[in-house]
JSON list of C-alpha atoms in Angstrom, two decimals:
[
{"chain": "A", "resi": 227, "resn": "MET", "atom": "CA", "xyz": [-6.97, -12.59, 18.70]},
{"chain": "A", "resi": 228, "resn": "ASN", "atom": "CA", "xyz": [-6.97, -11.95, 14.96]},
{"chain": "A", "resi": 229, "resn": "PRO", "atom": "CA", "xyz": [-5.69, -8.57, 13.87]},
{"chain": "A", "resi": 230, "resn": "TRP", "atom": "CA", "xyz": [-9.16, -7.54, 12.47]},
{"chain": "A", "resi": 231, "resn": "GLU", "atom": "CA", "xyz": [-10.71, -8.42, 15.80]},
{"chain": "A", "resi": 232, "resn": "ASP", "atom": "CA", "xyz": [-9.06, -5.77, 17.57]},
{"chain": "A", "resi": 233, "resn": "PRO", "atom": "CA", "xyz": [-11.99, -3.28, 18.48]},
{"chain": "A", "resi": 234, "resn": "ARG", "atom": "CA", "xyz": [-10.06, -0.31, 17.15]},
{"chain": "A", "resi": 235, "resn": "VAL", "atom": "CA", "xyz": [-9.29, -2.12, 13.87]},
{"chain": "A", "resi": 236, "resn": "ALA", "atom": "CA", "xyz": [-12.89, -3.47, 13.58]},
{"chain": "A", "resi": 237, "resn": "ALA", "atom": "CA", "xyz": [-14.74, -0.19, 14.20]},
{"chain": "A", "resi": 238, "resn": "GLY", "atom": "CA", "xyz": [-12.39, 1.58, 11.60]},
{"chain": "A", "resi": 239, "resn": "LEU", "atom": "CA", "xyz": [-12.88, -1.21, 9.07]},
{"chain": "A", "resi": 240, "resn": "GLU", "atom": "CA", "xyz": [-16.69, -0.84, 9.48]},
{"chain": "A", "resi": 241, "resn": "GLN", "atom": "CA", "xyz": [-16.53, 2.94, 8.43]},
{"chain": "A", "resi": 242, "resn": "GLN", "atom": "CA", "xyz": [-13.71, 2.30, 5.80]},
{"chain": "A", "resi": 243, "resn": "ILE", "atom": "CA", "xyz": [-15.78, -0.12, 4.11]},
{"chain": "A", "resi": 244, "resn": "GLU", "atom": "CA", "xyz": [-18.72, 2.12, 3.81]},
{"chain": "A", "resi": 245, "resn": "LEU", "atom": "CA", "xyz": [-16.36, 4.72, 2.64]},
{"chain": "A", "resi": 246, "resn": "ARG", "atom": "CA", "xyz": [-15.20, 2.41, -0.13]},
{"chain": "A", "resi": 247, "resn": "SER", "atom": "CA", "xyz": [-18.97, 1.36, -0.94]},
{"chain": "A", "resi": 248, "resn": "SER", "atom": "CA", "xyz": [-19.97, 5.00, -1.18]},
{"chain": "A", "resi": 249, "resn": "ALA", "atom": "CA", "xyz": [-17.17, 5.59, -3.73]},
{"chain": "A", "resi": 250, "resn": "LEU", "atom": "CA", "xyz": [-17.99, 2.61, -5.73]},
{"chain": "A", "resi": 251, "resn": "ARG", "atom": "CA", "xyz": [-21.75, 3.66, -5.73]},
{"chain": "A", "resi": 252, "resn": "SER", "atom": "CA", "xyz": [-20.54, 7.07, -6.88]},
{"chain": "A", "resi": 253, "resn": "GLY", "atom": "CA", "xyz": [-18.82, 5.55, -10.09]},
{"chain": "A", "resi": 254, "resn": "SER", "atom": "CA", "xyz": [-15.21, 4.76, -8.86]},
{"chain": "A", "resi": 255, "resn": "ARG", "atom": "CA", "xyz": [-13.77, 1.52, -9.98]},
{"chain": "A", "resi": 256, "resn": "SER", "atom": "CA", "xyz": [-12.05, -0.79, -7.42]},
{"chain": "A", "resi": 257, "resn": "VAL", "atom": "CA", "xyz": [-8.48, -1.04, -8.06]},
{"chain": "A", "resi": 258, "resn": "GLY", "atom": "CA", "xyz": [-7.16, -3.06, -4.81]},
{"chain": "A", "resi": 259, "resn": "TRP", "atom": "CA", "xyz": [-5.75, -2.71, -1.42]},
{"chain": "A", "resi": 260, "resn": "LYS", "atom": "CA", "xyz": [-2.98, -1.22, 0.51]},
{"chain": "A", "resi": 261, "resn": "VAL", "atom": "CA", "xyz": [-1.22, -1.82, 3.89]},
{"chain": "A", "resi": 262, "resn": "GLY", "atom": "CA", "xyz": [0.33, 0.43, 6.22]},
{"chain": "A", "resi": 263, "resn": "PHE", "atom": "CA", "xyz": [2.23, 0.57, 9.65]},
{"chain": "A", "resi": 264, "resn": "GLY", "atom": "CA", "xyz": [3.70, -2.85, 9.07]},
{"chain": "A", "resi": 265, "resn": "ALA", "atom": "CA", "xyz": [7.21, -2.02, 10.09]},
{"chain": "A", "resi": 266, "resn": "PRO", "atom": "CA", "xyz": [8.35, -3.55, 13.48]},
{"chain": "A", "resi": 267, "resn": "ALA", "atom": "CA", "xyz": [8.59, -0.12, 15.05]},
{"chain": "A", "resi": 268, "resn": "SER", "atom": "CA", "xyz": [5.05, 1.04, 13.74]},
{"chain": "A", "resi": 269, "resn": "LEU", "atom": "CA", "xyz": [3.43, -2.26, 15.05]},
{"chain": "A", "resi": 270, "resn": "GLU", "atom": "CA", "xyz": [4.95, -1.60, 18.52]},
{"chain": "A", "resi": 271, "resn": "LEU", "atom": "CA", "xyz": [3.96, 2.25, 18.31]},
{"chain": "A", "resi": 272, "resn": "MET", "atom": "CA", "xyz": [0.41, 1.49, 17.35]},
{"chain": "A", "resi": 273, "resn": "GLN", "atom": "CA", "xyz": [0.13, -1.62, 19.43]},
{"chain": "A", "resi": 274, "resn": "ILE", "atom": "CA", "xyz": [-1.34, -3.77, 16.55]},
{"chain": "A", "resi": 275, "resn": "THR", "atom": "CA", "xyz": [-0.21, -7.18, 15.50]},
{"chain": "A", "resi": 276, "resn": "ALA", "atom": "CA", "xyz": [-0.31, -6.86, 11.79]},
{"chain": "A", "resi": 277, "resn": "PRO", "atom": "CA", "xyz": [-0.41, -4.13, 9.11]},
{"chain": "A", "resi": 278, "resn": "LEU", "atom": "CA", "xyz": [-3.52, -2.04, 8.82]},
{"chain": "A", "resi": 279, "resn": "MET", "atom": "CA", "xyz": [-5.39, -2.35, 5.53]},
{"chain": "A", "resi": 280, "resn": "GLY", "atom": "CA", "xyz": [-6.96, 0.21, 3.19]},
{"chain": "A", "resi": 281, "resn": "PHE", "atom": "CA", "xyz": [-8.47, 0.36, -0.33]},
{"chain": "A", "resi": 282, "resn": "LEU", "atom": "CA", "xyz": [-7.70, 1.88, -3.62]},
{"chain": "A", "resi": 283, "resn": "THR", "atom": "CA", "xyz": [-9.98, 2.83, -6.43]},
{"chain": "A", "resi": 284, "resn": "ASP", "atom": "CA", "xyz": [-9.07, 4.58, -9.82]},
{"chain": "A", "resi": 285, "resn": "ALA", "atom": "CA", "xyz": [-10.09, 7.93, -8.46]},
{"chain": "A", "resi": 286, "resn": "THR", "atom": "CA", "xyz": [-6.60, 8.34, -6.79]},
{"chain": "A", "resi": 287, "resn": "VAL", "atom": "CA", "xyz": [-4.67, 6.68, -9.57]},
{"chain": "A", "resi": 288, "resn": "PHE", "atom": "CA", "xyz": [-2.30, 8.91, -11.36]},
{"chain": "A", "resi": 289, "resn": "GLY", "atom": "CA", "xyz": [0.06, 8.24, -14.29]},
{"chain": "A", "resi": 290, "resn": "SER", "atom": "CA", "xyz": [3.80, 8.23, -13.83]},
{"chain": "A", "resi": 291, "resn": "GLY", "atom": "CA", "xyz": [5.15, 11.99, -14.10]},
{"chain": "A", "resi": 292, "resn": "GLU", "atom": "CA", "xyz": [1.85, 13.57, -13.17]},
{"chain": "A", "resi": 293, "resn": "SER", "atom": "CA", "xyz": [1.30, 16.06, -10.42]},
{"chain": "A", "resi": 294, "resn": "VAL", "atom": "CA", "xyz": [-0.43, 15.52, -7.13]},
{"chain": "A", "resi": 295, "resn": "ASP", "atom": "CA", "xyz": [-1.85, 18.65, -5.54]},
{"chain": "A", "resi": 296, "resn": "SER", "atom": "CA", "xyz": [-0.81, 18.84, -1.90]},
{"chain": "A", "resi": 297, "resn": "THR", "atom": "CA", "xyz": [-3.01, 21.87, -1.01]},
{"chain": "A", "resi": 298, "resn": "GLY", "atom": "CA", "xyz": [-4.42, 21.50, 2.36]},
{"chain": "A", "resi": 299, "resn": "TYR", "atom": "CA", "xyz": [-2.20, 18.63, 3.43]},
{"chain": "A", "resi": 300, "resn": "GLN", "atom": "CA", "xyz": [-1.36, 18.61, 7.15]},
{"chain": "A", "resi": 301, "resn": "ARG", "atom": "CA", "xyz": [1.86, 16.37, 6.73]},
{"chain": "A", "resi": 302, "resn": "GLY", "atom": "CA", "xyz": [2.38, 14.87, 3.36]},
{"chain": "A", "resi": 303, "resn": "VAL", "atom": "CA", "xyz": [4.51, 11.82, 2.59]},
{"chain": "A", "resi": 304, "resn": "VAL", "atom": "CA", "xyz": [5.92, 9.93, -0.24]},
{"chain": "A", "resi": 305, "resn": "GLU", "atom": "CA", "xyz": [6.22, 6.18, -0.10]},
{"chain": "A", "resi": 306, "resn": "PHE", "atom": "CA", "xyz": [7.89, 3.77, -2.41]},
{"chain": "A", "resi": 307, "resn": "GLU", "atom": "CA", "xyz": [6.28, 0.19, -2.61]},
{"chain": "A", "resi": 308, "resn": "VAL", "atom": "CA", "xyz": [6.34, -2.99, -4.28]},
{"chain": "A", "resi": 309, "resn": "ALA", "atom": "CA", "xyz": [3.01, -3.58, -5.98]},
{"chain": "A", "resi": 310, "resn": "VAL", "atom": "CA", "xyz": [1.67, -7.30, -6.23]},
{"chain": "A", "resi": 311, "resn": "TYR", "atom": "CA", "xyz": [-1.00, -8.25, -8.79]},
{"chain": "A", "resi": 312, "resn": "LEU", "atom": "CA", "xyz": [-3.35, -10.97, -8.12]},
{"chain": "A", "resi": 313, "resn": "ALA", "atom": "CA", "xyz": [-3.99, -13.75, -10.82]},
{"chain": "A", "resi": 314, "resn": "HIS", "atom": "CA", "xyz": [-6.87, -15.45, -8.96]},
{"chain": "A", "resi": 315, "resn": "ASP", "atom": "CA", "xyz": [-8.91, -15.03, -6.00]},
{"chain": "A", "resi": 316, "resn": "LEU", "atom": "CA", "xyz": [-7.28, -15.71, -2.39]},
{"chain": "A", "resi": 317, "resn": "GLY", "atom": "CA", "xyz": [-9.56, -16.97, 0.24]},
{"chain": "A", "resi": 318, "resn": "PRO", "atom": "CA", "xyz": [-8.87, -16.94, 4.08]},
{"chain": "A", "resi": 319, "resn": "GLY", "atom": "CA", "xyz": [-6.55, -19.37, 5.61]},
{"chain": "A", "resi": 320, "resn": "ALA", "atom": "CA", "xyz": [-4.20, -19.53, 2.84]},
{"chain": "A", "resi": 321, "resn": "SER", "atom": "CA", "xyz": [-0.36, -20.60, 3.35]},
{"chain": "A", "resi": 322, "resn": "ASP", "atom": "CA", "xyz": [2.55, -18.32, 2.36]},
{"chain": "A", "resi": 323, "resn": "ASP", "atom": "CA", "xyz": [2.92, -20.75, -0.66]},
{"chain": "A", "resi": 324, "resn": "GLU", "atom": "CA", "xyz": [-0.64, -20.37, -1.69]},
{"chain": "A", "resi": 325, "resn": "ALA", "atom": "CA", "xyz": [-0.51, -16.50, -1.34]},
{"chain": "A", "resi": 326, "resn": "SER", "atom": "CA", "xyz": [2.67, -16.41, -3.47]},
{"chain": "A", "resi": 327, "resn": "ALA", "atom": "CA", "xyz": [1.01, -18.66, -6.01]},
{"chain": "A", "resi": 328, "resn": "ALA", "atom": "CA", "xyz": [-1.94, -16.21, -6.41]},
{"chain": "A", "resi": 329, "resn": "ILE", "atom": "CA", "xyz": [0.43, -13.53, -7.53]},
{"chain": "A", "resi": 330, "resn": "GLY", "atom": "CA", "xyz": [0.54, -13.12, -11.29]},
{"chain": "A", "resi": 331, "resn": "ALA", "atom": "CA", "xyz": [2.86, -10.09, -11.65]},
{"chain": "A", "resi": 332, "resn": "VAL", "atom": "CA", "xyz": [5.01, -7.71, -9.60]},
{"chain": "A", "resi": 333, "resn": "GLY", "atom": "CA", "xyz": [5.64, -4.06, -10.21]},
{"chain": "A", "resi": 334, "resn": "ALA", "atom": "CA", "xyz": [6.60, -0.63, -8.74]},
{"chain": "A", "resi": 335, "resn": "SER", "atom": "CA", "xyz": [4.21, 1.80, -7.06]},
{"chain": "A", "resi": 336, "resn": "ILE", "atom": "CA", "xyz": [4.56, 5.20, -5.34]},
{"chain": "A", "resi": 337, "resn": "GLU", "atom": "CA", "xyz": [1.92, 6.27, -2.84]},
{"chain": "A", "resi": 338, "resn": "VAL", "atom": "CA", "xyz": [1.44, 9.85, -1.55]},
{"chain": "A", "resi": 339, "resn": "ALA", "atom": "CA", "xyz": [-0.26, 10.20, 1.84]},
{"chain": "A", "resi": 340, "resn": "ASN", "atom": "CA", "xyz": [-1.43, 13.17, 3.90]},
{"chain": "A", "resi": 341, "resn": "ILE", "atom": "CA", "xyz": [-0.80, 12.41, 7.82]},
{"chain": "A", "resi": 342, "resn": "SER", "atom": "CA", "xyz": [-4.07, 14.10, 8.98]},
{"chain": "A", "resi": 343, "resn": "LEU", "atom": "CA", "xyz": [-4.14, 12.51, 12.46]},
{"chain": "A", "resi": 344, "resn": "PRO", "atom": "CA", "xyz": [-1.68, 12.05, 15.44]},
{"chain": "A", "resi": 345, "resn": "VAL", "atom": "CA", "xyz": [-0.06, 8.56, 14.86]},
{"chain": "A", "resi": 346, "resn": "GLY", "atom": "CA", "xyz": [-0.53, 6.48, 17.97]},
{"chain": "A", "resi": 347, "resn": "PRO", "atom": "CA", "xyz": [-2.65, 3.69, 19.47]},
{"chain": "A", "resi": 348, "resn": "ASP", "atom": "CA", "xyz": [-5.58, 5.77, 20.41]},
{"chain": "A", "resi": 349, "resn": "GLN", "atom": "CA", "xyz": [-5.87, 6.94, 16.78]},
{"chain": "A", "resi": 350, "resn": "VAL", "atom": "CA", "xyz": [-5.88, 3.43, 15.11]},
{"chain": "A", "resi": 351, "resn": "GLY", "atom": "CA", "xyz": [-9.65, 3.58, 14.55]},
{"chain": "A", "resi": 352, "resn": "GLY", "atom": "CA", "xyz": [-9.74, 6.88, 13.09]},
{"chain": "A", "resi": 353, "resn": "ILE", "atom": "CA", "xyz": [-6.66, 6.19, 10.84]},
{"chain": "A", "resi": 354, "resn": "VAL", "atom": "CA", "xyz": [-8.44, 3.03, 9.49]},
{"chain": "A", "resi": 355, "resn": "ALA", "atom": "CA", "xyz": [-11.59, 4.59, 9.01]},
{"chain": "A", "resi": 356, "resn": "GLY", "atom": "CA", "xyz": [-9.90, 7.39, 6.82]},
{"chain": "A", "resi": 357, "resn": "ASN", "atom": "CA", "xyz": [-8.30, 4.79, 4.66]},
{"chain": "A", "resi": 358, "resn": "ILE", "atom": "CA", "xyz": [-4.89, 5.01, 6.26]},
{"chain": "A", "resi": 359, "resn": "PHE", "atom": "CA", "xyz": [-4.06, 8.61, 5.04]},
{"chain": "A", "resi": 360, "resn": "HIS", "atom": "CA", "xyz": [-4.16, 7.71, 1.25]},
{"chain": "A", "resi": 361, "resn": "THR", "atom": "CA", "xyz": [-4.49, 10.47, -1.33]},
{"chain": "A", "resi": 362, "resn": "ALA", "atom": "CA", "xyz": [-2.72, 9.13, -4.29]},
{"chain": "A", "resi": 363, "resn": "VAL", "atom": "CA", "xyz": [-0.90, 6.26, -6.08]},
{"chain": "A", "resi": 364, "resn": "VAL", "atom": "CA", "xyz": [1.34, 5.78, -9.15]},
{"chain": "A", "resi": 365, "resn": "PHE", "atom": "CA", "xyz": [1.79, 2.16, -10.79]},
{"chain": "A", "resi": 366, "resn": "GLY", "atom": "CA", "xyz": [4.72, 1.12, -12.96]},
{"chain": "A", "resi": 367, "resn": "GLU", "atom": "CA", "xyz": [4.08, -1.70, -15.63]},
{"chain": "A", "resi": 368, "resn": "PRO", "atom": "CA", "xyz": [3.58, -4.97, -13.89]},
{"chain": "A", "resi": 369, "resn": "ASP", "atom": "CA", "xyz": [6.08, -7.58, -14.64]},
{"chain": "A", "resi": 370, "resn": "LEU", "atom": "CA", "xyz": [4.28, -10.77, -15.56]},
{"chain": "A", "resi": 371, "resn": "SER", "atom": "CA", "xyz": [7.69, -12.80, -15.53]},
{"chain": "A", "resi": 372, "resn": "ARG", "atom": "CA", "xyz": [7.60, -12.36, -11.73]},
{"chain": "A", "resi": 373, "resn": "ALA", "atom": "CA", "xyz": [4.52, -14.49, -11.10]},
{"chain": "A", "resi": 374, "resn": "GLY", "atom": "CA", "xyz": [4.53, -16.41, -8.12]},
{"chain": "A", "resi": 375, "resn": "LEU", "atom": "CA", "xyz": [5.80, -13.32, -6.17]},
{"chain": "A", "resi": 376, "resn": "ASP", "atom": "CA", "xyz": [9.35, -13.49, -7.46]},
{"chain": "A", "resi": 377, "resn": "ILE", "atom": "CA", "xyz": [11.16, -10.55, -6.15]},
{"chain": "A", "resi": 378, "resn": "SER", "atom": "CA", "xyz": [14.78, -11.95, -6.76]},
{"chain": "A", "resi": 379, "resn": "GLY", "atom": "CA", "xyz": [17.22, -9.35, -8.31]},
{"chain": "A", "resi": 380, "resn": "LEU", "atom": "CA", "xyz": [14.95, -6.23, -7.55]},
{"chain": "A", "resi": 381, "resn": "PHE", "atom": "CA", "xyz": [16.83, -3.28, -6.17]},
{"chain": "A", "resi": 382, "resn": "ALA", "atom": "CA", "xyz": [15.04, -0.29, -5.03]},
{"chain": "A", "resi": 383, "resn": "ARG", "atom": "CA", "xyz": [16.75, 3.19, -5.63]},
{"chain": "A", "resi": 384, "resn": "ILE", "atom": "CA", "xyz": [14.71, 6.41, -4.76]},
{"chain": "A", "resi": 385, "resn": "PHE", "atom": "CA", "xyz": [15.55, 9.83, -6.22]},
{"chain": "A", "resi": 386, "resn": "VAL", "atom": "CA", "xyz": [14.27, 13.33, -5.12]},
{"chain": "A", "resi": 387, "resn": "ASP", "atom": "CA", "xyz": [14.63, 15.97, -7.91]},
{"chain": "A", "resi": 388, "resn": "GLY", "atom": "CA", "xyz": [17.28, 13.69, -9.50]},
{"chain": "A", "resi": 389, "resn": "ALA", "atom": "CA", "xyz": [19.36, 13.06, -6.25]},
{"chain": "A", "resi": 390, "resn": "GLU", "atom": "CA", "xyz": [19.53, 9.54, -4.85]},
{"chain": "A", "resi": 391, "resn": "VAL", "atom": "CA", "xyz": [18.21, 9.55, -1.31]},
{"chain": "A", "resi": 392, "resn": "GLY", "atom": "CA", "xyz": [17.85, 6.08, -0.59]},
{"chain": "A", "resi": 393, "resn": "ALA", "atom": "CA", "xyz": [18.55, 2.40, -1.74]},
{"chain": "A", "resi": 394, "resn": "THR", "atom": "CA", "xyz": [17.95, -1.01, -0.58]},
{"chain": "A", "resi": 395, "resn": "GLY", "atom": "CA", "xyz": [17.94, -4.66, -1.91]},
{"chain": "A", "resi": 396, "resn": "GLU", "atom": "CA", "xyz": [16.17, -5.81, 1.31]},
{"chain": "A", "resi": 397, "resn": "LEU", "atom": "CA", "xyz": [12.50, -5.09, 0.08]},
{"chain": "A", "resi": 398, "resn": "GLU", "atom": "CA", "xyz": [10.86, -6.74, 2.88]},
{"chain": "A", "resi": 399, "resn": "ALA", "atom": "CA", "xyz": [12.97, -5.56, 5.78]},
{"chain": "A", "resi": 400, "resn": "ILE", "atom": "CA", "xyz": [10.42, -3.08, 7.04]},
{"chain": "A", "resi": 401, "resn": "THR", "atom": "CA", "xyz": [7.19, -4.33, 5.47]},
{"chain": "A", "resi": 402, "resn": "GLY", "atom": "CA", "xyz": [7.26, -7.89, 6.56]},
{"chain": "A", "resi": 403, "resn": "ARG", "atom": "CA", "xyz": [7.22, -10.73, 4.08]},
{"chain": "A", "resi": 404, "resn": "TYR", "atom": "CA", "xyz": [5.11, -10.09, 1.15]},
{"chain": "A", "resi": 405, "resn": "PRO", "atom": "CA", "xyz": [3.26, -13.42, 1.13]},
{"chain": "A", "resi": 406, "resn": "THR", "atom": "CA", "xyz": [2.45, -12.54, 4.79]},
{"chain": "A", "resi": 407, "resn": "VAL", "atom": "CA", "xyz": [0.89, -9.25, 3.84]},
{"chain": "A", "resi": 408, "resn": "VAL", "atom": "CA", "xyz": [-1.00, -10.93, 0.91]},
{"chain": "A", "resi": 409, "resn": "ARG", "atom": "CA", "xyz": [-2.53, -13.29, 3.63]},
{"chain": "A", "resi": 410, "resn": "THR", "atom": "CA", "xyz": [-3.30, -10.63, 5.98]},
{"chain": "A", "resi": 411, "resn": "VAL", "atom": "CA", "xyz": [-5.26, -8.88, 3.30]},
{"chain": "A", "resi": 412, "resn": "ALA", "atom": "CA", "xyz": [-7.21, -11.92, 2.16]},
{"chain": "A", "resi": 413, "resn": "ASP", "atom": "CA", "xyz": [-8.05, -12.85, 5.75]},
{"chain": "A", "resi": 414, "resn": "THR", "atom": "CA", "xyz": [-9.25, -9.47, 6.80]},
{"chain": "A", "resi": 415, "resn": "LEU", "atom": "CA", "xyz": [-11.39, -9.05, 3.70]},
{"chain": "A", "resi": 416, "resn": "ALA", "atom": "CA", "xyz": [-13.03, -12.32, 4.04]},
{"chain": "A", "resi": 417, "resn": "ALA", "atom": "CA", "xyz": [-13.64, -11.63, 7.75]},
{"chain": "A", "resi": 418, "resn": "ASN", "atom": "CA", "xyz": [-15.66, -8.59, 6.62]},
{"chain": "A", "resi": 419, "resn": "GLY", "atom": "CA", "xyz": [-17.45, -10.22, 3.85]},
{"chain": "A", "resi": 420, "resn": "LEU", "atom": "CA", "xyz": [-15.33, -9.30, 0.99]},
{"chain": "A", "resi": 421, "resn": "VAL", "atom": "CA", "xyz": [-12.88, -11.28, -1.32]},
{"chain": "A", "resi": 422, "resn": "LEU", "atom": "CA", "xyz": [-9.24, -10.55, -2.36]},
{"chain": "A", "resi": 423, "resn": "GLY", "atom": "CA", "xyz": [-9.98, -11.02, -6.05]},
{"chain": "A", "resi": 424, "resn": "ALA", "atom": "CA", "xyz": [-8.27, -11.68, -9.43]},
{"chain": "A", "resi": 425, "resn": "SER", "atom": "CA", "xyz": [-7.05, -8.32, -10.83]},
{"chain": "A", "resi": 426, "resn": "ASP", "atom": "CA", "xyz": [-6.84, -6.77, -7.64]},
{"chain": "A", "resi": 427, "resn": "VAL", "atom": "CA", "xyz": [-3.50, -4.90, -6.70]},
{"chain": "A", "resi": 428, "resn": "ILE", "atom": "CA", "xyz": [-1.85, -4.71, -3.22]},
{"chain": "A", "resi": 429, "resn": "ILE", "atom": "CA", "xyz": [0.68, -1.99, -2.48]},
{"chain": "A", "resi": 430, "resn": "THR", "atom": "CA", "xyz": [2.75, -3.60, 0.26]},
{"chain": "A", "resi": 431, "resn": "GLY", "atom": "CA", "xyz": [4.31, -0.82, 2.27]},
{"chain": "A", "resi": 432, "resn": "SER", "atom": "CA", "xyz": [7.23, 1.49, 1.74]},
{"chain": "A", "resi": 433, "resn": "VAL", "atom": "CA", "xyz": [10.69, -0.14, 1.24]},
{"chain": "A", "resi": 434, "resn": "ILE", "atom": "CA", "xyz": [12.23, 2.67, 2.89]},
{"chain": "A", "resi": 435, "resn": "PRO", "atom": "CA", "xyz": [10.93, 5.01, 5.57]},
{"chain": "A", "resi": 436, "resn": "PRO", "atom": "CA", "xyz": [8.32, 7.82, 4.00]},
{"chain": "A", "resi": 437, "resn": "ILE", "atom": "CA", "xyz": [9.79, 10.89, 2.76]},
{"chain": "A", "resi": 438, "resn": "PRO", "atom": "CA", "xyz": [8.27, 14.23, 3.28]},
{"chain": "A", "resi": 439, "resn": "ALA", "atom": "CA", "xyz": [6.31, 15.44, 0.37]},
{"chain": "A", "resi": 440, "resn": "VAL", "atom": "CA", "xyz": [7.52, 18.86, -0.60]},
{"chain": "A", "resi": 441, "resn": "ALA", "atom": "CA", "xyz": [5.63, 20.89, -3.18]},
{"chain": "A", "resi": 442, "resn": "GLY", "atom": "CA", "xyz": [7.72, 21.46, -6.10]},
{"chain": "A", "resi": 443, "resn": "SER", "atom": "CA", "xyz": [9.72, 18.40, -5.91]},
{"chain": "A", "resi": 444, "resn": "GLU", "atom": "CA", "xyz": [9.85, 15.20, -8.05]},
{"chain": "A", "resi": 445, "resn": "TYR", "atom": "CA", "xyz": [10.05, 11.96, -6.66]},
{"chain": "A", "resi": 446, "resn": "THR", "atom": "CA", "xyz": [11.26, 9.00, -8.71]},
{"chain": "A", "resi": 447, "resn": "PHE", "atom": "CA", "xyz": [11.21, 5.02, -7.75]},
{"chain": "A", "resi": 448, "resn": "ALA", "atom": "CA", "xyz": [13.36, 2.83, -9.78]},
{"chain": "A", "resi": 449, "resn": "LEU", "atom": "CA", "xyz": [12.80, -0.71, -8.94]},
{"chain": "A", "resi": 450, "resn": "ASP", "atom": "CA", "xyz": [15.78, -1.95, -10.93]},
{"chain": "A", "resi": 451, "resn": "PRO", "atom": "CA", "xyz": [15.67, -3.68, -13.37]},
{"chain": "A", "resi": 452, "resn": "LEU", "atom": "CA", "xyz": [12.00, -2.33, -13.99]},
{"chain": "A", "resi": 453, "resn": "ASP", "atom": "CA", "xyz": [11.22, 0.97, -15.52]},
{"chain": "A", "resi": 454, "resn": "PRO", "atom": "CA", "xyz": [11.40, 3.90, -13.17]},
{"chain": "A", "resi": 455, "resn": "ILE", "atom": "CA", "xyz": [8.28, 5.97, -12.17]},
{"chain": "A", "resi": 456, "resn": "SER", "atom": "CA", "xyz": [7.78, 9.32, -10.75]},
{"chain": "A", "resi": 457, "resn": "VAL", "atom": "CA", "xyz": [5.38, 11.83, -9.12]},
{"chain": "A", "resi": 458, "resn": "ARG", "atom": "CA", "xyz": [5.57, 15.51, -8.78]},
{"chain": "A", "resi": 459, "resn": "ILE", "atom": "CA", "xyz": [4.18, 17.08, -5.75]},
{"chain": "A", "resi": 460, "resn": "VAL", "atom": "CA", "xyz": [2.76, 20.73, -6.23]}
]
């Protein structure tokens, strides 16, 4: 069974796609896609075989250094992710090499999420329907020199209020390989009548376990040697 054929995922995607369509009809602009729950422990916990997919629009894009209001959050978290930018459309059934070749740039991103449901296999449909807890995203400048999904030499450092709280050079250790992530998104979209298109961006999952979002704190992601980006939670 393909990941999107899981009845829980399929039911959630039907509602999520309508949520996205409603946002676009209301004037939001599509930015791209996100994945979540791709870490091996998360796949096991949720009883899924591939990461879950959500969507991004400009309604939730914040500039680096801006503040995200966490009022009403049940359990906010901050995630530090590699963003990959499509240079051309990618259809279903692509190979890892074809997925990599479709990427025209790589950059840093920070996602803020509100964990508003219990996390477990019985909640997969609701989590997907609600766009996988997404509330905000910050993007760094895309690095065009990394076309072809070149992540060589990138090193992630994470800071909270100026203090380093995490670092890794193994960017794909808890997300799975990025070409596979890209293929999963392309295949899932195609199965639902959509296309992973040129100019879409995918945020690929956090390179370290998510960090609690605490009001009053600033979170910085330095994906060296790229310029750092930050977000403040209020």
